[in-house]
């Protein structure tokens, strides 16, 4: 089993159960174990019995903040467990006026990064029975015995270059902060793509996007995709055709990415949710990089008071388009 | 008829089969394996247990043209869809082929049958592929699928150490092996190294579940089960037994095509009506529809649950709201296992 630390689950449970059972919140959004030790899925806890199922381990990748959009319709006050990215997602929703701060209690979980099951089995090279973790190392429990690996090598792509593992907003921080990180390779692939000629780059994306099933998991998992009606579903005018043509794939993915310019919090839930592994974070990160270069460094979701660059007007804003 | 081919000769076999018509098989596409048409240089991956998306699109393509149209003035010209060529689907695992047989009941065993689907099905030679190692997400044993055999295949293929054994089961299958000629060697003395493949055991008890669900449309289970659903269409699109489509036009003024394409009951617009009413207003109604279709509506008509245990929804749902989750929540679990 993926035991990280029973103590830490207990600590989380203790913190939230007082509030849930004491009536300070009517719902807690957390995680519970799925069928497998490598799956932790959303938990909607309302009772002590529900809280028994609470999990906090290396597989709690699902961003819970997005569920507030629906759940706040039925509850007055909701508690949410937030990792660094989930907290930025909360700020995103706050800035979009989709949630109210005083209706939510945030329990901050400084996050060591979540593990990728595919990397684990690749490392194990065969049947993997479970893992144990200690001090940044992961011990893989394989049929022939044990194998040790560095935790950093087994992270989900979305966690690899995470710069802000600590929640930027919370009511209560449950563990000691991890501190800001460098994320040295965050823009590495984007830079490689920028080096390509326009034709090469078009070919690259045409191939990657050709796998798109238009299941819209990327949109549904995304904290910046909070529009009540997405352009995809609009009938008049009809922006998005249903055909599986390259032009329609580009239409969807480019509009989706552009709509997140200066708003994408780089949580990578889009890419993690994609059933055919389209590297969507490269599109998002290209736009993050462009914003940084044009308007100065900006990290969406870090500070709810700081307006996204494309939603503000300043007379000294660069006018890159007209200058060229 | 049994034939055998050395693994290193397979690329020649692909080439010769593809020369006669489209050849679909599991191809490594970047990080995922997809059931796709063969092309020179394609990286074939026969060892992958499950393709990311099921092979159903060989028979029910993601997008399929009904006809093309062209208008000039008051003249309307309708051009029927292009001919459906004979194709070969190589490497369809037993669960996925059983799922195709479930689609047959919907698309062929009806009056009238669906002409396009029927034609594609008849024009396809299916080479089944037995499973030697289950994927951790596989649970086909729960649905009585034998991972070692796909009874409906035209040819059954078994991977052996260094070779592949091909056993023709139908005339179409024999014709396929005969076409390959000298590339194949006589395999009449060969036997498949069939392993007893044990898939995940979730302790499901499906006995009586469809009947039991008949009166449970308003069951409080639905009020909880749907909560984690994101409302995307992953489950329906990777699923081998989901078969819904929509009909649309694609074109510009004066010309275009009318086509059908996959649709998903998880989408709001699936049941949206002119005038704005939507009988399945939210995620609860949509999640209920999908699981009821698998576990009650389909079985009521065709006497079997519309799931083959391929495990794709267990692997791909971003929040792990899969069919096992649903079956368990609905009480389809052996009590001792709880």
XYZ file of C-alpha atoms in Angstrom:
662
model
C 0.000 0.000 0.000
C 0.972 3.580 -0.509
C 1.460 4.523 3.063
C 3.139 7.805 3.347
C 2.279 8.874 6.713
C -0.712 7.775 8.690
C 0.080 10.571 11.071
C -0.421 13.214 8.421
C -3.833 11.828 7.403
C -4.838 11.869 11.042
C -3.696 15.441 11.363
C -5.795 16.474 8.380
C -8.775 14.545 9.685
C -8.466 16.102 13.097
C -8.347 19.609 11.682
C -11.383 19.199 9.473
C -13.548 17.022 11.707
C -13.814 19.721 14.392
C -15.159 22.119 11.797
C -17.402 19.648 9.987
C -18.871 17.989 13.050
C -19.031 21.290 14.915
C -21.064 22.827 12.105
C -18.564 25.484 10.977
C -18.703 23.939 7.510
C -21.448 21.770 5.996
C -19.305 19.954 3.472
C -15.669 19.027 3.202
C -14.049 18.510 -0.170
C -11.193 16.056 0.265
C -9.895 12.803 -1.201
C -10.575 9.132 -0.553
C -8.871 6.050 -1.925
C -10.146 4.653 -5.243
C -10.000 0.991 -6.222
C -6.235 1.002 -6.406
C -3.508 2.195 -4.063
C -2.347 4.560 -6.812
C -5.714 6.286 -7.117
C -7.128 8.911 -4.760
C -10.446 10.342 -5.811
C -12.647 13.230 -4.656
C -14.499 12.787 -1.374
C -17.573 14.784 -0.470
C -17.672 14.427 3.297
C -20.634 15.395 5.432
C -20.350 13.035 8.384
C -17.875 11.384 10.731
C -18.325 8.173 8.771
C -17.363 9.981 5.567
C -14.266 11.388 7.225
C -13.084 7.861 8.022
C -12.399 7.508 4.302
C -10.263 10.639 4.069
C -6.933 10.181 2.297
C -3.892 12.419 1.972
C -1.134 10.663 0.074
C 0.988 10.974 -3.040
C -1.926 10.414 -5.415
C -4.247 13.279 -4.476
C -3.775 15.001 -7.832
C -7.402 15.963 -8.477
C -7.973 19.682 -8.027
C -10.934 20.056 -5.684
C -11.488 23.815 -5.915
C -13.440 23.471 -9.119
C -16.180 21.520 -7.375
C -17.041 24.714 -5.488
C -18.756 26.018 -8.622
C -21.516 23.436 -8.198
C -21.414 22.716 -4.485
C -21.807 26.326 -3.383
C -25.279 26.249 -4.903
C -26.336 23.748 -2.234
C -24.137 24.620 0.747
C -23.562 27.751 2.785
C -20.058 27.014 3.873
C -17.622 24.523 2.438
C -14.212 23.362 3.581
C -11.671 22.466 0.900
C -8.305 20.775 1.145
C -5.944 22.725 -1.062
C -2.482 21.975 -2.348
C -0.436 24.781 -3.875
C -2.108 24.499 -7.276
C -5.579 24.033 -5.790
C -5.177 27.235 -3.796
C -4.151 29.139 -6.934
C -7.202 27.611 -8.612
C -9.311 28.996 -5.783
C -7.848 32.463 -6.335
C -8.590 32.087 -10.027
C -12.273 31.378 -9.279
C -12.313 34.229 -6.775
C -10.950 36.685 -9.340
C -13.564 35.506 -11.809
C -16.266 36.158 -9.203
C -17.312 32.523 -9.320
C -16.916 31.930 -5.567
C -17.122 34.026 -2.426
C -14.199 33.966 -0.037
C -16.343 33.983 3.114
C -18.232 30.868 2.022
C -15.111 28.748 1.962
C -12.625 27.529 4.556
C -9.334 26.523 2.985
C -7.135 23.938 4.674
C -3.689 24.399 3.207
C -1.553 21.387 2.383
C 2.012 22.198 1.364
C 2.513 19.647 -1.363
C 5.528 17.436 -2.051
C 4.239 16.784 -5.598
C 2.071 13.901 -6.698
C 3.381 10.648 -8.128
C 2.714 9.308 -11.589
C 1.574 5.695 -11.721
C 2.975 5.261 -15.238
C 6.410 6.386 -14.074
C 6.191 4.038 -11.106
C 5.468 0.959 -13.194
C 8.058 1.978 -15.739
C 10.619 2.197 -12.955
C 9.455 -1.110 -11.461
C 9.710 -2.775 -14.869
C 6.926 -5.202 -13.997
C 4.206 -5.860 -11.461
C 4.290 -3.259 -8.710
C 2.646 -4.279 -5.476
C 2.888 -0.980 -3.659
C 5.235 1.727 -2.443
C 6.513 3.185 0.774
C 8.057 6.604 1.095
C 10.659 8.163 3.298
C 12.707 11.343 3.078
C 12.325 12.044 -0.593
C 12.855 8.432 -1.589
C 10.286 5.956 -2.810
C 10.678 2.268 -2.156
C 8.981 0.223 -4.830
C 7.621 -3.046 -3.630
C 8.089 -5.381 -6.590
C 7.682 -9.138 -6.861
C 11.391 -9.845 -6.596
C 11.900 -7.578 -3.604
C 12.414 -3.866 -3.188
C 13.762 -1.151 -5.405
C 14.586 2.373 -4.411
C 14.036 5.504 -6.482
C 14.225 9.259 -6.105
C 10.836 10.779 -5.538
C 11.528 13.663 -7.921
C 11.940 11.209 -10.806
C 8.488 9.771 -10.264
C 6.406 12.935 -10.160
C 3.491 13.667 -12.463
C 4.496 15.957 -15.305
C 2.283 18.645 -13.855
C 4.250 18.568 -10.596
C 7.762 18.383 -12.052
C 8.395 22.066 -12.388
C 5.952 23.314 -9.802
C 7.244 26.574 -8.369
C 4.677 27.140 -5.631
C 3.934 23.931 -3.727
C 2.606 25.919 -0.766
C -0.951 27.242 -0.831
C -0.967 30.957 -1.584
C -4.250 31.353 0.230
C -5.578 29.427 3.227
C -7.360 29.745 6.537
C -5.295 27.121 8.240
C -1.994 25.651 7.121
C -1.763 22.029 8.193
C 1.928 21.307 7.628
C 5.173 23.260 7.426
C 5.713 25.031 4.109
C 7.930 23.535 1.413
C 9.170 26.919 0.191
C 9.244 28.388 -3.289
C 10.989 26.289 -5.940
C 12.957 27.092 -9.070
C 11.152 24.973 -11.662
C 14.195 25.212 -13.925
C 12.720 23.258 -16.834
C 9.301 24.856 -16.799
C 9.726 26.532 -20.178
C 12.222 24.079 -21.675
C 9.832 22.431 -24.140
C 8.279 25.779 -25.018
C 11.744 27.100 -25.889
C 12.370 24.050 -28.065
C 9.092 24.655 -29.868
C 9.963 28.313 -30.350
C 13.167 27.240 -32.080
C 11.177 25.362 -34.737
C 10.161 26.904 -38.024
C 6.481 27.793 -38.347
C 5.932 24.778 -40.631
C 7.631 22.383 -38.238
C 5.656 23.741 -35.343
C 2.404 23.469 -37.261
C 3.259 19.868 -38.131
C 4.067 19.135 -34.504
C 0.742 20.438 -33.246
C -1.227 18.943 -36.092
C 0.124 15.537 -35.118
C -0.347 15.984 -31.388
C -3.846 17.399 -31.766
C -4.863 14.701 -34.248
C -5.358 12.407 -31.257
C -7.922 14.750 -29.724
C -11.255 13.009 -29.093
C -12.967 16.292 -28.208
C -13.971 14.764 -24.879
C -13.365 18.190 -23.291
C -11.806 16.668 -20.186
C -9.152 19.418 -20.368
C -11.862 22.037 -20.181
C -13.901 20.350 -17.489
C -10.905 19.873 -15.216
C -9.646 23.414 -15.667
C -10.066 26.147 -13.060
C -9.907 28.918 -15.665
C -12.624 27.281 -17.780
C -15.438 28.488 -15.619
C -17.662 30.084 -18.259
C -21.312 29.233 -17.741
C -21.578 28.618 -21.458
C -18.468 27.620 -23.385
C -18.005 28.874 -26.955
C -17.899 25.195 -27.965
C -21.580 24.783 -27.160
C -22.772 28.092 -28.559
C -25.180 27.558 -31.414
C -25.529 31.016 -32.842
C -23.001 31.842 -34.045
C -21.588 28.366 -34.259
C -17.867 28.679 -33.483
C -16.918 25.059 -33.030
C -17.831 22.369 -35.552
C -18.042 18.764 -34.459
C -15.994 17.305 -37.303
C -12.692 15.642 -36.418
C -10.792 17.879 -38.807
C -7.418 19.406 -38.033
C -8.958 22.871 -38.356
C -11.590 22.048 -35.736
C -8.994 20.612 -33.377
C -6.906 23.772 -33.713
C -10.003 25.883 -33.218
C -10.810 24.279 -29.912
C -7.330 24.050 -28.462
C -6.126 27.469 -29.499
C -9.234 29.246 -28.276
C -9.071 27.289 -25.033
C -5.438 28.192 -24.498
C -5.837 31.859 -25.483
C -8.767 32.197 -23.160
C -6.375 31.295 -20.369
C -3.779 33.910 -21.227
C -2.684 35.486 -17.968
C -5.295 33.405 -16.191
C -3.847 29.888 -16.410
C -2.441 28.934 -13.000
C -0.271 26.183 -14.520
C -1.816 23.376 -12.456
C -1.627 20.957 -15.394
C -4.991 19.365 -14.674
C -5.831 19.660 -18.389
C -2.869 17.559 -19.381
C -3.327 15.059 -16.562
C -6.976 14.579 -17.556
C -6.299 14.025 -21.249
C -6.948 10.365 -22.122
C -4.603 10.546 -25.115
C -1.792 12.539 -23.464
C -1.818 15.679 -25.599
C 0.868 18.001 -24.168
C -1.561 20.816 -23.397
C 0.642 22.426 -20.788
C 3.065 23.401 -23.548
C 0.365 25.594 -25.079
C -0.501 27.120 -21.728
C 3.134 27.672 -20.795
C 3.872 29.375 -24.088
C 1.226 31.954 -23.190
C 2.507 32.265 -19.622
C 5.981 32.880 -21.020
C 4.683 35.474 -23.482
C 2.851 37.320 -20.731
C 5.979 37.310 -18.571
C 8.042 38.685 -21.417
C 5.518 41.314 -22.469
C 4.156 42.551 -19.158
C 6.695 41.423 -16.577
C 6.609 38.302 -14.437
C 3.129 37.336 -13.454
C 1.973 34.160 -11.734
C -1.764 33.724 -12.070
C -3.517 32.751 -8.870
C -0.733 33.729 -6.481
C -2.369 36.936 -5.364
C -6.092 37.434 -5.774
C -5.662 41.200 -5.457
C -3.306 41.432 -8.416
C -5.335 41.773 -11.611
C -4.361 39.581 -14.578
C -2.322 41.645 -17.086
C -4.860 41.300 -19.881
C -7.658 42.512 -17.652
C -5.915 45.749 -16.720
C -5.051 48.869 -18.660
C -1.946 50.871 -18.030
C -0.789 53.706 -20.253
C 2.761 52.337 -20.183
C 1.759 48.845 -21.318
C 3.940 47.647 -24.164
C 2.226 47.778 -27.540
C 4.089 44.910 -29.107
C 1.671 44.449 -31.966
C 1.655 48.027 -33.218
C 5.391 48.508 -32.748
C 6.295 45.747 -35.176
C -6.033 -23.689 -40.624
C -3.033 -22.773 -38.475
C -0.048 -20.737 -39.596
C 2.927 -19.321 -37.842
C 5.113 -16.281 -38.478
C 8.349 -15.181 -36.861
C 8.055 -11.870 -35.027
C 10.741 -10.258 -37.191
C 8.733 -11.116 -40.304
C 5.687 -9.203 -39.060
C 6.559 -5.911 -40.790
C 6.435 -7.767 -44.119
C 3.040 -9.158 -43.171
C 1.743 -5.663 -42.324
C 2.989 -4.402 -45.624
C 1.382 -7.173 -47.612
C -1.949 -6.867 -45.763
C -1.980 -3.094 -46.105
C -1.392 -3.371 -49.842
C -4.838 -4.966 -50.147
C -6.765 -2.408 -48.109
C -6.641 -0.428 -44.893
C -5.049 -2.326 -42.014
C -5.869 -1.211 -38.485
C -3.690 -2.247 -35.596
C -2.329 -1.010 -32.252
C 0.141 1.750 -33.066
C 2.345 3.644 -30.661
C 1.459 7.297 -31.125
C 3.811 9.250 -28.886
C 2.959 8.305 -25.323
C -0.183 6.296 -26.110
C -1.181 3.266 -28.147
C -4.114 3.767 -30.494
C -5.912 1.478 -32.930
C -5.027 3.207 -36.187
C -4.491 2.542 -39.894
C -1.031 1.230 -40.711
C 1.375 3.511 -42.522
C 4.972 2.982 -43.580
C 7.127 3.527 -40.515
C 4.315 3.067 -37.987
C 5.458 1.681 -34.664
C 3.288 -1.390 -34.058
C 2.795 -2.377 -30.434
C 1.212 -5.809 -30.128
C 2.283 -6.098 -26.501
C 0.027 -3.287 -25.342
C -2.941 -4.906 -23.659
C -5.359 -2.074 -24.100
C -5.276 0.731 -26.625
C -6.119 4.112 -25.043
C -9.317 4.259 -27.087
C -11.168 1.071 -28.008
C -10.992 -0.302 -31.569
C -14.701 0.393 -32.042
C -13.917 3.179 -34.491
C -12.950 0.590 -37.112
C -16.680 -0.173 -37.278
C -18.118 3.069 -35.988
C -15.656 5.771 -37.021
C -15.405 8.918 -34.932
C -16.669 10.657 -38.019
C -18.334 9.106 -41.032
C -19.742 10.843 -44.109
C -23.279 10.030 -45.200
C -23.146 12.083 -48.362
C -21.748 15.182 -49.933
C -23.860 17.960 -51.307
C -23.305 20.718 -53.830
C -25.730 23.448 -54.736
C -25.598 25.866 -57.618
C -28.588 28.110 -58.023
C -31.597 25.898 -57.495
C -29.707 22.735 -58.450
C -28.890 20.380 -55.603
C -26.486 17.555 -56.248
C -26.203 14.737 -53.710
C -23.141 12.542 -53.857
C -23.355 9.300 -51.860
C -20.626 8.420 -49.378
C -17.555 6.791 -50.783
C -17.356 3.047 -50.969
C -16.544 1.177 -47.817
C -13.413 -0.806 -48.579
C -12.550 -4.195 -47.102
C -10.314 -3.676 -44.083
C -8.337 -5.827 -41.692
C -8.356 -5.191 -37.960
C -5.336 -6.912 -36.459
C -4.922 -7.406 -32.744
C -8.413 -6.990 -31.330
C -8.441 -8.361 -27.786
C -11.287 -10.636 -26.603
C -12.975 -7.960 -24.478
C -13.023 -5.474 -27.345
C -14.392 -8.006 -29.797
C -17.128 -8.983 -27.378
C -17.970 -5.278 -27.205
C -18.222 -5.112 -31.011
C -20.683 -7.985 -30.842
C -22.736 -5.871 -28.455
C -22.709 -3.056 -31.000
C -23.841 -5.564 -33.661
C -27.038 -6.129 -31.708
C -27.783 -2.424 -31.829
C -26.699 -1.702 -35.377
C -27.244 -4.936 -37.308
C -29.856 -7.067 -35.546
C -32.494 -4.414 -36.095
C -34.986 -3.753 -38.805
C -33.749 -1.912 -40.727
C -30.092 -2.397 -39.828
C -27.680 0.515 -39.953
C -26.360 0.260 -43.522
C -22.965 1.879 -42.942
C -22.134 -0.081 -39.814
C -23.305 -3.337 -41.353
C -21.202 -2.799 -44.445
C -18.116 -1.990 -42.405
C -18.630 -4.975 -40.169
C -19.081 -7.336 -43.121
C -16.095 -5.863 -44.889
C -13.762 -6.251 -41.933
C -11.621 -9.273 -41.260
C -10.947 -9.388 -37.541
C -7.728 -10.873 -36.259
C -8.271 -11.433 -32.548
C -5.310 -11.386 -30.183
C -5.194 -13.323 -26.942
C -3.886 -11.580 -23.843
C -0.777 -12.958 -22.222
C -0.500 -10.450 -19.382
C -3.432 -8.492 -18.021
C -3.191 -4.774 -17.512
C -3.798 -3.803 -13.855
C -7.059 -2.164 -14.983
C -8.392 -5.251 -16.791
C -11.352 -6.933 -15.110
C -12.899 -8.881 -17.977
C -13.042 -12.069 -15.869
C -15.911 -10.434 -13.998
C -17.892 -10.449 -17.254
C -17.039 -13.973 -18.314
C -14.652 -12.918 -21.073
C -11.860 -15.395 -21.732
C -8.668 -13.357 -22.238
C -7.197 -16.281 -24.162
C -9.857 -16.495 -26.833
C -12.101 -14.224 -28.875
C -14.758 -16.600 -30.223
C -16.003 -14.171 -32.877
C -12.635 -13.553 -34.536
C -11.966 -14.557 -38.153
C -8.402 -15.355 -37.211
C -7.170 -15.826 -33.665
C -3.598 -14.755 -33.017
C -1.471 -15.840 -30.076
C 1.866 -14.263 -29.251
C 4.518 -16.894 -28.652
C 8.135 -16.631 -27.783
C 9.561 -15.102 -30.963
C 6.600 -15.922 -33.170
C 2.901 -15.415 -33.661
C 0.498 -18.275 -34.162
C -2.442 -17.511 -36.450
C -5.468 -19.731 -36.429
C -8.168 -19.161 -39.092
C -11.691 -19.689 -37.823
C -13.850 -18.506 -40.730
C -13.680 -18.403 -44.515
C -12.719 -14.735 -44.333
C -9.951 -15.710 -41.956
C -8.707 -18.492 -44.220
C -8.701 -16.134 -47.167
C -6.595 -13.668 -45.195
C -3.979 -16.277 -44.308
C -3.933 -17.603 -47.860
C -3.361 -14.103 -49.199
C -0.272 -13.780 -47.039
C 1.175 -16.770 -48.911
C 4.802 -17.614 -48.266
C 5.180 -15.146 -45.435
C 3.433 -17.659 -43.210
C 4.613 -21.139 -42.371
C 2.544 -24.163 -41.583
C 1.536 -24.115 -37.932
C -0.656 -27.188 -37.760
C 1.562 -28.757 -35.105
C 1.906 -25.573 -33.045
C -0.118 -24.916 -29.947
C -0.881 -21.612 -28.300
C 0.954 -21.099 -25.034
C -2.258 -20.143 -23.318
C -1.789 -18.723 -19.869
C -4.483 -18.565 -17.280
C -4.849 -14.800 -17.240
C -6.326 -13.546 -13.988
C -7.695 -10.026 -14.160
C -8.552 -7.714 -11.266
C -11.172 -9.137 -8.928
C -13.466 -6.463 -7.557
C -15.828 -9.026 -6.085
C -18.701 -7.864 -8.252
C -21.994 -9.685 -8.074
C -23.899 -8.832 -11.229
C -26.597 -11.452 -10.777
C -29.973 -9.749 -10.875
C -28.496 -6.231 -10.994
C -30.341 -5.130 -14.180
C -33.653 -6.337 -12.776
C -32.916 -4.714 -9.442
C -32.200 -1.349 -11.067
C -35.501 -1.250 -12.875
C -37.257 0.565 -10.054
C -34.285 2.604 -8.923
C -34.407 5.607 -11.213
C -35.127 7.832 -8.209
C -32.767 6.022 -5.846
C -30.821 8.332 -3.506
C -27.602 6.622 -4.677
C -27.692 8.874 -7.733
C -27.670 11.998 -5.530
C -24.181 11.086 -4.337
C -22.607 9.061 -7.111
C -22.483 11.828 -9.695
C -20.872 14.435 -7.440
C -17.293 13.921 -8.523
C -18.180 13.767 -12.248
C -16.508 16.588 -14.154
C -18.962 16.341 -17.033
C -16.387 15.500 -19.681
C -16.839 12.728 -22.227
C -13.736 10.607 -21.543
C -15.642 7.532 -20.319
C -17.973 7.435 -23.308
C -15.247 7.962 -25.879
C -12.769 5.400 -24.577
C -15.555 2.876 -23.873
C -15.917 -0.010 -26.339
C -19.670 -0.401 -25.749
C -20.760 3.255 -26.023
C -22.225 3.825 -29.443
C -24.128 7.129 -29.615
C -23.657 9.517 -32.500
C -24.945 12.830 -33.751
C -25.582 13.995 -37.314
C -24.087 17.279 -38.470
C -23.161 19.232 -41.576
C -19.684 20.470 -42.331
C -19.170 22.866 -45.164
C -19.460 26.292 -46.638
C -22.133 27.931 -48.646
C -22.895 25.825 -51.672
C -21.100 22.634 -50.731
C -20.291 20.374 -47.882
C -20.943 17.038 -46.330
C -23.436 15.541 -43.962
C -21.722 13.285 -41.499
C -22.265 11.503 -38.247
C -19.808 11.673 -35.393
C -19.495 10.253 -31.908
C -21.562 11.991 -29.298
C -21.635 11.620 -25.554
C -24.557 11.437 -23.136
C -22.309 13.199 -20.647
C -22.658 16.450 -22.600
C -25.399 18.952 -21.929
C -26.232 19.454 -25.585
C -26.814 15.694 -26.055
C -30.429 16.140 -24.949
C -30.803 19.895 -25.418
C -33.971 20.701 -27.311
C -34.984 23.569 -29.510
C -36.594 26.126 -27.256
C -34.122 25.555 -24.460
C -35.578 22.658 -22.486
C -33.168 19.939 -21.436
C -34.660 16.792 -19.918
C -31.269 15.794 -18.537
C -30.523 19.093 -16.928
C -27.373 18.310 -15.000
C -24.556 15.934 -14.233
C -26.717 13.766 -11.981
C -29.166 12.976 -14.764
C -26.345 12.333 -17.228
C -24.334 10.078 -14.942
C -27.501 8.138 -14.158
C -28.260 7.788 -17.850
C -24.841 6.417 -18.678
C -24.730 3.839 -15.916
C -28.406 2.881 -16.325
C -27.787 2.358 -20.021
C -24.941 -0.033 -19.289
C -26.560 -1.816 -16.367
C -30.297 -1.701 -17.004
C -31.567 -0.420 -20.372
C -29.189 -2.404 -22.588
C -29.528 -5.626 -20.554
C -33.301 -5.289 -20.561
C -33.313 -5.466 -24.358
C -30.293 -7.652 -25.090
C -29.938 -9.761 -21.941
C -26.409 -8.778 -21.055
C -24.728 -5.940 -19.201
C -23.080 -3.524 -21.621
C -19.624 -3.724 -20.103
C -16.799 -6.095 -20.959
C -14.346 -5.156 -18.225
C -11.746 -3.605 -20.518
C -10.804 -1.179 -17.733
C -10.506 1.939 -19.880
C -12.814 4.028 -17.703
C -10.880 2.880 -14.637
C -7.680 4.081 -16.233
C -8.833 7.258 -17.956
C -11.516 8.938 -15.851
C -9.676 11.954 -14.410
C -11.526 11.559 -11.095
C -11.905 7.749 -11.033
C -15.667 7.711 -11.344
C -15.805 4.469 -13.263
C -18.242 1.633 -13.811
C -16.893 -0.413 -10.903
C -17.500 2.561 -8.633
C -21.078 2.684 -9.927
C -21.745 -1.053 -9.669
C -20.467 -1.081 -6.095
C -22.514 1.961 -5.123
C -25.593 0.279 -6.579
C -25.020 -2.814 -4.476
C -23.578 -5.085 -7.148
C -20.867 -6.333 -4.864
C -20.433 -9.639 -3.093
C -21.235 -8.819 0.513
C -18.234 -10.617 2.065
C -15.903 -8.381 0.071
C -17.086 -5.179 1.713
